[in-house]
Amino acid sequence: MYLPGNASKARLREAENARRNRAEVLKALADGRVSRRDLIRWGLFTAGGALALKNGFSPFARSAYADGIPTGAPPSPLFNVTEFSQAMPRFDVLPRFPEPGFLNPAPTALANTTQQPLNAALPGVRPGDTGPIEGRPPGAIWAHQDFATLPPKVAVEVSQEGAKTNTTYNPGVPSAFNSGIDPATPIPVRFHPGLPTQDPLKVWTFNGTVPPKLLIGRYGEPILFRHHNKLPFDQTQNGGFGRHTTSTHEHNGHHGAENDGFTGAFFFPGQFYDYHYPIVLAGLKTINTTATDPMAGSPTDAGGIQKVPGDWHETMSTHWFHDHMFSFTSQNVYKGNAGMFNIYSALDRGAEDIVDGVNLRLPSGRASVSGKSWGNLHYDVNLMLADKAWDANGQLFFDIFQTDGFLGDRMTVNLAYKPYFEVERRKYRFRILNGAVARFFKLALSDGSTMIQIANDGNLLPHPVPLTQLDEQGIAERYDIVIDFSRYTVNSKVWLVNLAEHQDGRLVHQDLSIADALSGNSPDPCVGKFLEFRIVRDPAQPDISQVPDPLIPNPDLSGVPVVHERIMEFGRGAAQTQNDPVTSAFGPWGIKTDNGSLLAADFGRVSAAPRFGTRETWTLRNGGGGWDHPVHIHFEECQTLARDGGPVPPWEAGRKDVWRLRPGGEVTLTLQFRDFAGMFMQHCHNTTHEDNAMLLRWEIDDKGTPFVRPLPTPIPTPQGVRFQPPDEILPTAFQP
Ligand SMILES: [Cu+2]
């Protein structure tokens, strides 16, 4: 896909011209000046949605300069920057404030529909129009569920905005634990100090700044996450890609759908959206309802445990949050709309020196040193992996015409190009997020030594799993691992290495050996070393952290009957049965539900509607062998029952929310529908596939008043959200 840096000048020029041409068309498409139908008519897209093989346009068309070789894309210029020459910044911890009292206006159970004048640059706005200050759909169905019983105690206020310099960086640790970075030094948005600063229209992040943001929370302490949209009012002011509307998904929160970032519940520049994250253990309304189980708890500031209702086996640890804008998720997440969320519990305390028989004492830091009884980050490090590309000017570049899945050619960790990170000779926990658009990773240490996987997606595993290579990690999957650096000497180095070689965004082409990945011979520039660990000193105190076994056993579902089974098959060549201009997407990708037709996404279509309070079994099947799909189910952590009809490997044996189906593969899982209700989603988390229509809506809507069967579809406009009946209800949606 990407040409090597030593390709001939003619070929590089040819590839750059093709890329410019694609960028022109993408800009026109993003501006709304042309439609996908126009592109098909012009012969640039095939009817199936693939990029036509036109010379001078497609990176896959044959080069005029080399027989049988694709044009390719020009490599992202490095401006003489070398790898491992910048420190990796830790995440930027979002400030937390006591609520009520902080947010103005105060958050409300129903959406705040106070009117404001609208900016005339917003789409469809006439002079004098007004619209609501909050973009959340109005009325009882989209009210915060259990807002009175689980009122917000903490306020976090963020904005979506264009790139600007960070003058308030808070890594949450002293600079000795952040490779010596002085947080008082202003940080412009750039992938390396030697690379150009990003234009405000090219990169849109939380608060407009880097490093990426870390939300800190604990059970029993609901957070009101107020998200302001400060993106340009004019949707053509997008630097060539990205949509100025957004919907924020807290992946994988157990809460009402009004807080889930439903793809059709997006909001406009000038508005905010209040997301209420109750942070509760699943089962809170049926299990341990009086909060007597000592294992089900939240860390108190005094170092003790405040008991909470629910099933402690449902405790979660590592989430992330990101844009879920219908048809624009890949562009918006790639542009910077992604953060991480660490959730602390009695079990996963973030204080390794608290010994009470409940705390697992995972690597984090000592309360007795920091004075913080929970949430210590000294030895608990978030890593967001993402492949990026930039143009000849060093500005972020995206290519929607790679409908197989967009691949970048430069590896970043926490949005820094191939950085280093200083560590002590002791155990560390790394919470690794695959934040790519379409790339899978497969990680190993350069010396082939052992890592211990302790969590998969948001959840600690039943047992820790020692591995010399992690499994392939799909987009949106989180792997928490522990690395013990005490086996290295001070001043030595070891690297994290990516073994998964891609040729395109369809699937991993091959998993290389560590030696082959390190050889530099792979044509994929994102294979090989990408993060350098520098072992710089002994720890000031002995390492008393632990990796106990067991960690968190799976919830026992033996007493919960399975009332229904569903099959979702993911494939290419989908049909769109709807003409709804707002809710329907086009593209080659789709989902077949219960052996029906392969359908392209329509968020007005109800594909499944399980009954509140029940349990079902779903089989997710890959309809083809030439693709992999990391499929995400919102809302409820699922237990994987089988992979390809056989046993589940130990690193997938816990609860999960994303499954790689693998080519021709399938997984069977079981999930419950409880505590909250509303409309949720299931989709491929290769966000290129998702945006090109591999997404469906499912809902829990028979909870009683105010829910109705089926739920009306929200249609956001700057003047307010209107509702319409579902476009379609699949025949098996409400069965039995
Ligand atoms: Cu996919």
XYZ file of C-alpha atoms and ligand atoms in Angstrom:
737
model
C 0.000 0.000 0.000
C 2.645 2.555 1.056
C 5.645 2.918 -1.236
C 9.087 2.460 0.307
C 11.049 5.664 0.841
C 13.549 4.630 -1.870
C 10.911 4.316 -4.618
C 11.686 6.260 -7.801
C 10.815 9.962 -7.924
C 8.356 9.285 -10.763
C 6.495 6.665 -8.757
C 6.393 8.830 -5.629
C 5.045 11.730 -7.722
C 2.443 9.464 -9.317
C 1.318 8.216 -5.896
C 1.221 11.748 -4.466
C -0.917 12.936 -7.403
C -3.320 10.037 -6.917
C -3.503 10.816 -3.210
C -4.213 14.519 -3.915
C -6.974 13.509 -6.313
C -8.526 11.242 -3.707
C -8.249 13.974 -1.084
C -10.078 16.377 -3.433
C -12.945 13.948 -3.868
C -13.041 13.154 -0.155
C -13.252 16.865 0.609
C -16.154 17.238 -1.803
C -17.854 14.234 -0.260
C -17.327 15.445 3.309
C -18.586 18.920 2.354
C -21.739 17.412 0.911
C -20.907 18.815 -2.558
C -21.022 15.319 -4.057
C -22.684 12.107 -2.912
C -21.580 8.516 -3.015
C -24.090 8.049 -5.813
C -22.234 10.741 -7.811
C -18.976 8.889 -7.279
C -20.506 5.684 -8.586
C -21.866 7.580 -11.603
C -18.429 9.042 -12.278
C -16.908 5.581 -12.099
C -14.713 6.359 -9.087
C -16.556 3.950 -6.812
C -17.953 0.645 -8.011
C -21.610 -0.014 -7.200
C -20.318 -2.365 -4.501
C -18.590 0.597 -2.874
C -15.016 -0.344 -3.746
C -12.601 2.202 -5.137
C -12.430 1.731 -8.886
C -8.971 0.884 -10.182
C -8.384 4.154 -12.009
C -4.854 5.155 -12.714
C -4.118 8.575 -11.241
C -6.670 7.992 -8.513
C -6.560 4.593 -6.877
C -3.520 3.417 -4.926
C -4.388 -0.053 -6.207
C -4.438 0.795 -9.916
C -1.382 -0.380 -11.813
C 1.459 2.076 -11.845
C 2.348 3.647 -15.189
C 5.994 3.225 -14.203
C 6.168 -0.390 -13.083
C 4.423 -3.335 -14.674
C 1.770 -4.997 -12.564
C 2.613 -2.998 -9.449
C -0.014 -0.888 -7.677
C 0.421 2.888 -7.662
C 0.581 2.844 -3.879
C 0.524 5.816 -1.555
C 3.517 8.017 -0.824
C 5.125 7.340 2.544
C 4.444 9.914 5.234
C 7.558 12.136 5.318
C 9.614 11.969 8.513
C 11.393 15.361 8.200
C 14.627 13.651 9.373
C 13.029 12.579 12.639
C 14.436 9.305 13.965
C 12.572 6.630 15.891
C 12.781 6.469 19.694
C 13.976 10.069 19.957
C 11.019 11.479 21.916
C 9.585 10.554 25.311
C 6.159 8.920 25.307
C 3.715 11.221 27.076
C 1.421 9.642 29.633
C -2.274 10.353 29.143
C -3.589 13.747 30.270
C -5.853 13.175 33.296
C -9.173 15.008 33.044
C -9.994 17.236 36.044
C -12.860 16.066 38.267
C -15.105 18.431 40.190
C -17.730 17.825 42.892
C -21.293 17.761 41.590
C -23.852 19.183 42.252
C -22.456 22.663 42.259
C -19.933 22.660 39.433
C -21.870 22.452 36.196
C -23.777 25.471 34.969
C -26.509 25.001 33.939
C -27.093 22.149 36.351
C -27.593 18.769 34.660
C -31.169 17.608 34.275
C -32.823 14.205 34.000
C -34.529 15.144 30.728
C -32.556 16.900 28.006
C -32.204 20.636 28.589
C -34.168 22.228 25.744
C -33.491 25.846 26.670
C -33.332 27.668 23.334
C -30.374 29.585 21.921
C -29.889 31.470 18.640
C -28.314 29.273 15.966
C -25.251 30.083 13.926
C -26.312 30.513 10.295
C -23.395 28.384 9.075
C -25.011 25.271 10.560
C -26.724 23.078 7.962
C -30.399 23.907 7.345
C -30.452 26.992 9.564
C -32.338 30.145 8.502
C -31.822 33.581 10.077
C -33.589 33.827 13.418
C -33.725 30.077 14.041
C -33.178 28.828 17.559
C -32.321 25.398 18.893
C -31.816 23.586 22.214
C -28.577 24.072 24.141
C -28.344 20.317 24.750
C -28.283 17.932 21.795
C -29.660 14.940 23.685
C -33.021 13.825 22.302
C -35.786 15.378 24.404
C -38.432 13.653 26.463
C -38.851 10.745 28.816
C -37.415 8.007 26.588
C -34.032 9.771 26.485
C -34.087 10.905 30.126
C -31.183 9.728 32.310
C -32.330 6.425 33.785
C -32.025 6.283 37.568
C -30.864 9.903 37.682
C -32.568 10.424 41.054
C -31.238 7.231 42.646
C -27.753 7.490 41.129
C -27.198 11.271 41.054
C -23.890 12.591 39.680
C -21.237 13.122 42.333
C -18.424 14.106 39.974
C -18.507 16.493 37.010
C -16.113 16.267 34.073
C -16.447 18.918 31.393
C -14.763 18.490 28.016
C -15.009 19.999 24.571
C -14.445 18.734 21.076
C -12.290 21.223 19.263
C -9.508 21.858 16.821
C -5.838 21.394 17.640
C -4.331 23.894 20.071
C -1.436 24.009 22.532
C -1.896 22.215 25.843
C -0.984 24.433 28.794
C -2.710 22.344 31.487
C -1.140 18.894 31.039
C -1.657 16.660 34.068
C -0.043 13.220 33.677
C -1.174 12.267 37.195
C 2.381 11.310 38.212
C 5.645 13.150 38.952
C 7.812 13.683 35.871
C 10.212 10.918 37.022
C 7.380 8.533 36.100
C 6.795 10.279 32.774
C 10.259 9.950 31.202
C 11.234 13.339 32.600
C 8.579 15.320 30.701
C 7.979 18.686 32.371
C 4.182 19.092 32.342
C 4.548 22.870 32.644
C 6.078 23.064 29.160
C 3.287 23.857 26.657
C 2.598 20.982 24.251
C 1.512 21.759 20.683
C -0.354 19.070 18.715
C 2.333 17.238 16.754
C 3.426 13.638 16.456
C 7.044 14.474 17.306
C 8.838 17.702 18.247
C 10.573 17.497 14.838
C 7.329 17.117 12.892
C 5.017 19.992 11.893
C 2.372 21.268 14.307
C -1.082 20.101 13.212
C -3.580 22.550 11.770
C -6.715 23.097 13.940
C -8.845 21.762 11.081
C -6.768 18.573 10.730
C -6.841 17.269 14.288
C -9.916 17.391 16.545
C -9.363 16.026 20.041
C -10.937 16.255 23.473
C -10.200 19.814 24.617
C -8.305 20.273 21.339
C -5.070 19.083 22.913
C -2.685 16.158 23.238
C -1.757 13.906 24.995
C -5.030 11.955 24.788
C -7.317 12.289 27.797
C -7.720 9.846 30.684
C -10.961 9.766 32.651
C -10.649 8.425 36.204
C -13.663 6.919 37.942
C -14.678 4.493 40.656
C -17.705 2.369 41.359
C -20.516 3.982 43.284
C -19.521 7.485 42.207
C -21.592 8.525 39.171
C -19.926 10.935 36.732
C -21.691 13.580 34.690
C -19.573 13.899 31.542
C -20.610 17.142 29.851
C -19.351 17.189 26.295
C -19.353 20.518 24.423
C -19.136 20.581 20.663
C -16.809 23.453 19.701
C -16.092 22.256 16.165
C -16.608 24.627 13.192
C -20.250 25.479 12.484
C -19.580 25.171 8.746
C -19.251 21.474 7.967
C -16.955 22.203 5.007
C -14.347 23.553 7.475
C -12.996 20.096 8.234
C -9.506 20.040 6.759
C -10.648 17.502 4.187
C -12.140 14.822 6.436
C -14.193 14.464 9.597
C -17.759 15.528 10.445
C -18.498 18.364 12.875
C -21.309 16.436 14.588
C -20.425 13.843 17.213
C -21.880 11.219 19.530
C -19.658 9.951 22.330
C -19.602 6.246 23.117
C -18.314 5.190 26.529
C -17.049 1.788 25.462
C -18.360 -0.428 27.160
C -20.447 1.304 29.805
C -23.270 -0.436 31.615
C -25.817 2.363 31.577
C -28.912 3.653 29.819
C -28.843 4.114 26.060
C -29.146 7.890 26.478
C -25.529 7.792 27.717
C -24.182 5.269 25.229
C -23.398 7.501 22.261
C -26.011 6.005 19.968
C -24.880 6.603 16.396
C -28.054 8.538 15.576
C -28.057 10.650 18.747
C -25.391 13.090 17.595
C -25.142 16.760 18.491
C -24.084 19.927 16.712
C -21.465 22.660 17.187
C -22.678 25.111 19.816
C -24.454 22.372 21.776
C -23.466 20.156 24.677
C -24.613 16.646 25.562
C -24.764 15.398 29.154
C -23.637 11.788 29.510
C -24.492 10.267 32.878
C -22.102 7.440 33.731
C -23.535 5.786 36.865
C -20.555 3.336 37.137
C -22.473 0.427 38.595
C -21.888 -3.306 38.775
C -24.143 -5.162 36.341
C -26.932 -6.964 38.123
C -27.364 -4.145 40.642
C -31.158 -4.494 40.527
C -31.255 -8.264 41.070
C -28.000 -9.342 42.740
C -26.576 -8.122 46.044
C -29.205 -5.397 45.951
C -28.621 -4.390 49.556
C -24.856 -4.036 49.024
C -23.665 -6.487 51.653
C -21.087 -8.431 49.613
C -17.631 -7.228 50.706
C -16.189 -8.067 47.273
C -18.575 -5.617 45.571
C -17.160 -2.269 46.438
C -15.540 1.013 45.657
C -12.332 2.418 47.125
C -12.863 5.192 49.648
C -10.513 8.134 50.019
C -9.601 6.817 53.485
C -8.330 3.534 52.073
C -11.381 1.435 52.893
C -14.230 -0.008 50.856
C -17.691 1.409 50.299
C -19.959 -1.505 49.395
C -22.110 -1.177 46.271
C -24.952 -3.315 44.890
C -24.509 -5.737 41.985
C -22.397 -8.749 41.080
C -18.704 -8.279 41.887
C -17.866 -10.744 39.096
C -19.012 -7.971 36.730
C -16.309 -5.527 37.918
C -14.731 -3.664 34.988
C -11.394 -1.868 34.747
C -10.309 -0.482 31.366
C -12.679 1.406 29.117
C -12.232 3.966 26.409
C -14.517 6.560 24.872
C -14.718 7.704 21.293
C -16.905 9.210 18.599
C -19.733 7.104 17.157
C -21.067 9.528 14.501
C -23.106 7.639 11.921
C -20.999 7.028 8.770
C -18.161 9.244 10.086
C -16.805 7.287 13.053
C -13.572 6.260 11.317
C -12.743 9.828 10.269
C -13.637 11.384 13.623
C -11.839 8.808 15.788
C -8.785 8.946 13.506
C -8.880 12.753 13.753
C -8.449 12.498 17.518
C -11.778 11.741 19.183
C -10.558 8.982 21.528
C -9.729 8.826 25.231
C -9.380 6.149 27.904
C -11.274 5.541 31.136
C -9.795 3.694 34.118
C -12.422 2.403 36.540
C -11.343 1.581 40.094
C -13.010 -0.910 42.392
C -12.430 -2.697 45.694
C -10.690 -5.429 43.678
C -8.739 -3.254 41.272
C -7.761 -0.462 43.616
C -4.819 1.238 42.041
C -2.941 1.004 45.358
C -0.659 -2.000 45.639
C 0.114 -1.627 49.349
C -3.456 -1.887 50.663
C -3.830 -5.396 52.089
C -7.420 -6.216 53.012
C -8.147 -9.565 51.400
C -10.167 -7.940 48.597
C -7.619 -5.714 46.817
C -5.806 -7.718 44.132
C -2.762 -5.436 44.563
C -1.992 -5.171 40.851
C 0.963 -2.962 39.855
C 0.020 0.690 40.287
C 1.792 2.524 43.110
C 1.762 2.864 46.882
C -0.878 4.792 48.785
C 1.688 5.254 51.568
C 3.999 7.112 49.163
C 1.530 9.132 47.101
C -1.074 9.747 49.789
C -3.702 8.517 47.310
C -5.643 5.475 48.470
C -6.801 4.614 44.949
C -6.021 5.336 41.312
C -2.213 5.497 41.500
C -0.730 5.628 37.999
C 3.004 5.356 38.736
C 3.224 1.772 37.472
C -0.126 1.589 35.675
C 0.299 3.017 32.192
C -2.263 3.597 29.434
C -1.014 2.952 25.899
C -3.094 3.900 22.858
C -1.721 2.361 19.661
C -2.710 3.893 16.330
C -1.261 3.954 12.832
C -1.402 7.384 11.210
C -0.432 8.951 7.885
C 0.406 12.505 6.959
C 0.794 14.409 3.727
C 3.815 16.130 2.187
C 3.307 19.030 4.616
C 3.198 16.710 7.598
C -0.537 17.268 8.136
C -2.728 14.348 9.162
C -4.112 12.489 6.159
C -7.052 10.114 5.839
C -8.280 8.118 2.869
C -11.898 6.963 2.907
C -11.382 5.307 -0.452
C -9.641 2.448 1.255
C -13.029 0.809 1.863
C -11.271 -2.404 2.856
C -10.050 -0.440 5.843
C -7.743 2.560 6.139
C -4.133 1.822 7.074
C -1.552 4.376 8.153
C 2.191 3.908 7.695
C 3.474 5.507 10.915
C 3.085 3.915 14.332
C 2.107 6.159 17.197
C 1.715 5.456 20.907
C -0.393 8.017 22.779
C -0.281 10.011 19.505
C 3.541 10.178 19.618
C 5.555 8.717 16.733
C 7.639 5.706 17.935
C 8.546 7.037 21.398
C 10.551 5.725 24.318
C 9.347 5.233 27.883
C 11.545 5.111 30.985
C 10.846 2.324 33.468
C 12.174 1.045 36.778
C 13.327 -2.517 37.480
C 9.960 -3.806 38.686
C 6.465 -4.849 37.511
C 4.310 -2.493 35.450
C 0.754 -2.786 34.226
C 0.049 -1.545 30.704
C -3.515 -0.968 29.538
C -3.128 -1.334 25.789
C -5.842 -0.002 23.489
C -5.937 -0.706 19.778
C -7.047 2.761 18.656
C -6.485 2.134 14.933
C -9.072 2.422 12.160
C -8.508 -0.967 10.518
C -5.179 -2.349 11.686
C -4.745 -5.380 13.934
C -1.695 -5.606 16.159
C 0.138 -8.617 17.540
C 2.556 -7.695 20.292
C 5.709 -9.254 21.644
C 8.792 -8.062 23.477
C 11.881 -7.858 21.276
C 13.740 -10.412 23.407
C 10.855 -12.878 23.270
C 10.425 -12.814 27.036
C 7.164 -13.341 28.900
C 4.352 -10.882 29.488
C 1.353 -11.709 31.675
C -2.055 -10.873 30.269
C -4.407 -9.939 33.126
C -7.376 -8.382 31.328
C -9.164 -8.562 28.014
C -11.360 -5.633 26.997
C -12.714 -3.991 30.134
C -12.396 -7.044 32.305
C -9.825 -8.793 34.462
C -9.472 -12.418 33.330
C -10.408 -15.392 35.540
C -6.704 -16.327 35.602
C -3.552 -14.463 34.524
C -2.085 -15.841 31.279
C 1.704 -15.799 30.690
C 2.446 -15.246 26.982
C 5.536 -14.556 24.875
C 3.287 -13.204 22.113
C -0.145 -11.725 22.687
C -3.019 -12.827 20.481
C -3.856 -10.586 17.537
C -5.541 -7.505 18.994
C -8.454 -6.147 16.985
C -9.547 -2.542 16.741
C -11.076 -1.336 20.064
C -9.887 -4.371 22.002
C -7.982 -3.637 25.197
C -5.349 -5.985 26.556
C -3.977 -5.289 30.036
C -0.584 -6.886 30.536
C 2.046 -6.962 33.254
C 5.729 -6.768 32.331
C 8.354 -7.411 34.997
C 11.374 -5.258 34.162
C 13.343 -6.549 37.172
C 14.910 -9.124 34.838
C 16.762 -6.359 32.981
C 19.776 -4.383 34.105
C 19.816 -0.615 34.519
C 20.648 1.135 31.205
C 19.368 -1.772 29.096
C 16.532 -1.483 26.585
C 13.764 -3.714 25.317
C 11.133 -2.929 22.714
C 7.487 -3.657 22.097
C 7.258 -5.156 18.623
C 4.301 -5.482 16.242
C 4.275 -8.844 14.456
C 1.033 -8.427 12.470
C 1.764 -7.584 8.841
C -0.990 -6.009 6.754
C -1.169 -5.614 2.983
C -4.572 -3.931 3.200
C -7.345 -3.332 5.708
C -9.085 -6.654 5.108
C -7.201 -8.738 7.640
C -3.732 -9.542 8.914
C -1.727 -10.822 5.939
C 0.615 -12.824 8.170
C 1.934 -12.916 11.703
C 5.715 -12.710 11.555
C 8.225 -14.250 13.916
C 9.926 -11.759 16.219
C 13.150 -12.146 14.221
C 11.380 -11.460 10.916
C 9.522 -8.492 12.381
C 12.799 -7.040 13.672
C 14.651 -7.655 10.393
C 13.176 -4.562 8.718
C 12.281 -6.617 5.643
C 8.507 -6.357 5.967
C 6.883 -4.131 3.317
C 4.494 -2.983 6.072
C 6.114 0.046 7.772
C 4.115 -0.538 10.971
C 5.688 -3.934 11.593
C 8.627 -4.105 14.019
C 9.665 -2.087 17.063
C 7.408 0.809 17.939
C 7.927 1.506 21.662
C 11.294 1.495 23.415
C 11.453 0.720 27.124
C 14.536 2.210 28.754
C 15.291 0.593 32.098
C 16.662 3.581 33.977
C 16.812 2.759 37.701
C 15.871 0.532 40.589
C 12.589 1.375 42.290
C 12.844 3.513 45.429
C 10.817 0.898 47.335
C 10.673 -2.861 46.801
C 8.039 -4.065 44.343
C 5.237 -5.462 46.520
C 2.665 -5.556 43.720
C 1.093 -8.896 42.851
C -0.474 -10.770 39.963
C -2.709 -13.119 41.939
C -4.528 -16.169 40.619
C -7.516 -16.181 40.385
C -8.270 -12.621 39.318
C -12.040 -12.340 38.669
C -13.981 -15.577 38.016
C -16.803 -15.353 35.492
C -20.341 -14.673 36.735
C -22.346 -17.866 37.245
C -25.206 -17.821 34.729
C -26.306 -21.430 35.286
C -29.520 -20.278 36.962
C -30.450 -17.845 34.178
C -32.329 -19.582 31.340
C -31.505 -18.773 27.700
C -34.785 -17.629 26.148
C -33.649 -17.000 22.599
C -30.816 -17.589 20.149
C -29.824 -15.263 17.343
C -27.309 -15.448 14.505
C -25.580 -12.373 13.093
C -23.493 -12.936 9.978
C -21.033 -10.288 8.785
C -20.375 -10.039 5.063
C -19.742 -8.036 1.923
C -22.203 -7.172 -0.823
C -24.953 -5.807 1.414
C -28.244 -4.421 0.124
C -29.817 -1.217 1.427
C -33.582 -1.654 1.706
C -34.290 1.869 2.961
C -34.231 5.302 1.347
C -34.205 7.301 4.555
C -31.762 10.151 3.822
C -30.673 10.530 7.467
C -30.638 7.013 8.871
C -29.418 4.819 6.029
C -25.808 4.272 4.971
C -24.377 2.783 1.799
C -21.396 0.567 1.347
C -20.307 -2.918 0.600
C -20.529 -4.146 4.183
C -23.531 -5.477 6.025
C -25.011 -7.828 8.602
C -27.414 -10.708 8.076
C -29.656 -11.343 11.079
C -31.155 -14.791 11.677
C -30.444 -15.959 8.109
C -32.301 -13.010 6.545
C -30.839 -10.691 3.889
C -27.392 -9.111 4.172
C -28.336 -5.516 5.038
C -26.433 -2.254 5.004
C -26.813 -0.120 8.122
C -29.931 1.902 8.870
C -30.193 3.229 12.404
C -33.924 3.420 11.848
C -34.089 -0.366 11.469
C -34.654 -2.573 14.521
C -32.751 -5.828 13.981
C -33.114 -7.356 17.442
C -35.215 -6.503 20.482
C -34.516 -8.836 23.405
C -36.885 -8.702 26.345
C -35.818 -6.850 29.461
C -34.674 -9.206 32.208
C -33.796 -12.139 29.938
C -30.676 -13.873 28.674
C -29.918 -14.852 25.073
C -27.193 -16.594 23.093
C -25.842 -14.898 19.976
C -23.606 -16.408 17.316
C -21.443 -13.931 15.397
C -20.317 -15.428 12.102
C -17.859 -14.217 9.491
C -19.542 -14.782 6.135
C -16.243 -14.821 4.249
C -12.704 -16.124 4.418
C -10.863 -13.120 3.023
C -11.668 -10.802 5.900
C -11.518 -10.405 9.628
C -14.032 -8.356 11.585
C -13.631 -7.227 15.208
C -17.291 -7.115 16.219
C -18.446 -4.999 19.160
C -21.676 -5.458 21.124
C -22.665 -2.474 23.242
C -24.006 -2.345 26.805
C -23.493 -5.759 28.411
C -20.312 -7.756 28.981
C -20.720 -11.157 27.356
C -19.243 -14.547 28.129
C -17.774 -16.354 25.149
C -19.144 -19.893 25.007
C -17.303 -21.203 21.959
C -14.918 -20.162 19.211
C -15.490 -22.064 15.958
C -17.505 -24.563 17.961
C -14.542 -25.394 20.180
C -13.027 -24.199 23.421
C -12.191 -20.571 24.151
C -8.480 -19.805 24.686
C -7.562 -18.706 28.227
C -6.853 -15.088 27.208
C -10.454 -14.808 25.935
C -12.011 -16.726 28.812
C -13.260 -13.682 30.704
C -16.034 -11.263 29.836
C -15.612 -9.389 26.556
C -17.195 -6.749 24.339
C -15.223 -7.143 21.059
C -14.541 -10.409 19.227
C -12.293 -10.968 16.238
C -14.294 -13.375 14.141
C -11.242 -14.459 12.111
C -11.599 -15.455 8.430
C -14.541 -17.821 8.055
C -14.770 -18.048 11.832
C -17.516 -17.638 14.381
C -17.982 -17.077 18.091
C -20.943 -17.931 20.287
C -21.576 -15.804 23.340
C -24.227 -15.205 25.928
C -25.497 -11.949 27.343
C -28.220 -10.547 29.587
C -30.510 -7.542 29.171
C -30.982 -5.924 32.555
C -30.779 -2.823 34.721
C -31.182 -0.289 31.872
C -32.918 -0.051 28.500
C -32.997 1.828 25.209
C -31.412 1.532 21.768
C -27.931 0.090 21.435
C -25.749 -1.118 18.561
C -23.697 -3.952 17.288
C -21.112 -3.366 14.559
C -17.735 -4.142 13.132
C -15.111 -2.030 14.922
C -12.953 -1.863 11.830
C -14.424 1.624 11.650
C -14.073 1.728 7.861
C -16.345 -1.320 7.693
C -18.649 0.205 10.301
C -19.013 3.468 8.345
C -19.525 1.566 5.110
C -22.598 0.067 6.649
C -21.607 -2.896 8.870
C -23.731 -1.803 11.832
C -27.135 -2.672 13.268
C -29.421 -1.305 15.966
C -30.834 -3.515 18.690
C -32.884 -2.371 21.615
C -34.347 -3.210 24.986
C -37.657 -1.378 24.998
C -40.232 -3.338 26.980
C -39.130 -2.126 30.367
C -42.466 -0.388 30.916
C -43.280 3.286 31.158
C -41.978 5.406 29.497
C -40.700 2.832 27.053
C -42.730 1.863 24.022
C -42.393 -0.959 21.541
C -40.517 -0.291 19.323
C -38.670 2.926 20.144
C -38.994 5.966 17.866
C -35.854 6.874 15.916
C -34.192 10.208 16.837
C -33.466 12.560 13.911
C -31.121 15.320 15.151
C -31.200 18.801 13.591
C -29.721 22.052 14.924
C -33.278 23.219 15.674
C -33.893 20.143 17.838
C -34.306 16.386 17.659
C -37.485 15.074 16.062
C -38.650 11.473 16.176
C -40.002 9.156 13.531
C -41.230 5.557 13.595
C -38.646 2.877 12.771
C -37.990 2.472 9.036
C -38.159 -1.307 9.371
C -38.472 -4.028 11.993
C -36.918 -7.360 11.083
C -39.279 -10.330 11.442
C -37.236 -12.037 14.140
C -36.474 -8.877 16.124
C -39.171 -9.284 18.779
C -39.398 -13.079 18.848
C -40.193 -15.067 20.829
Cu -15.222 -5.596 9.623
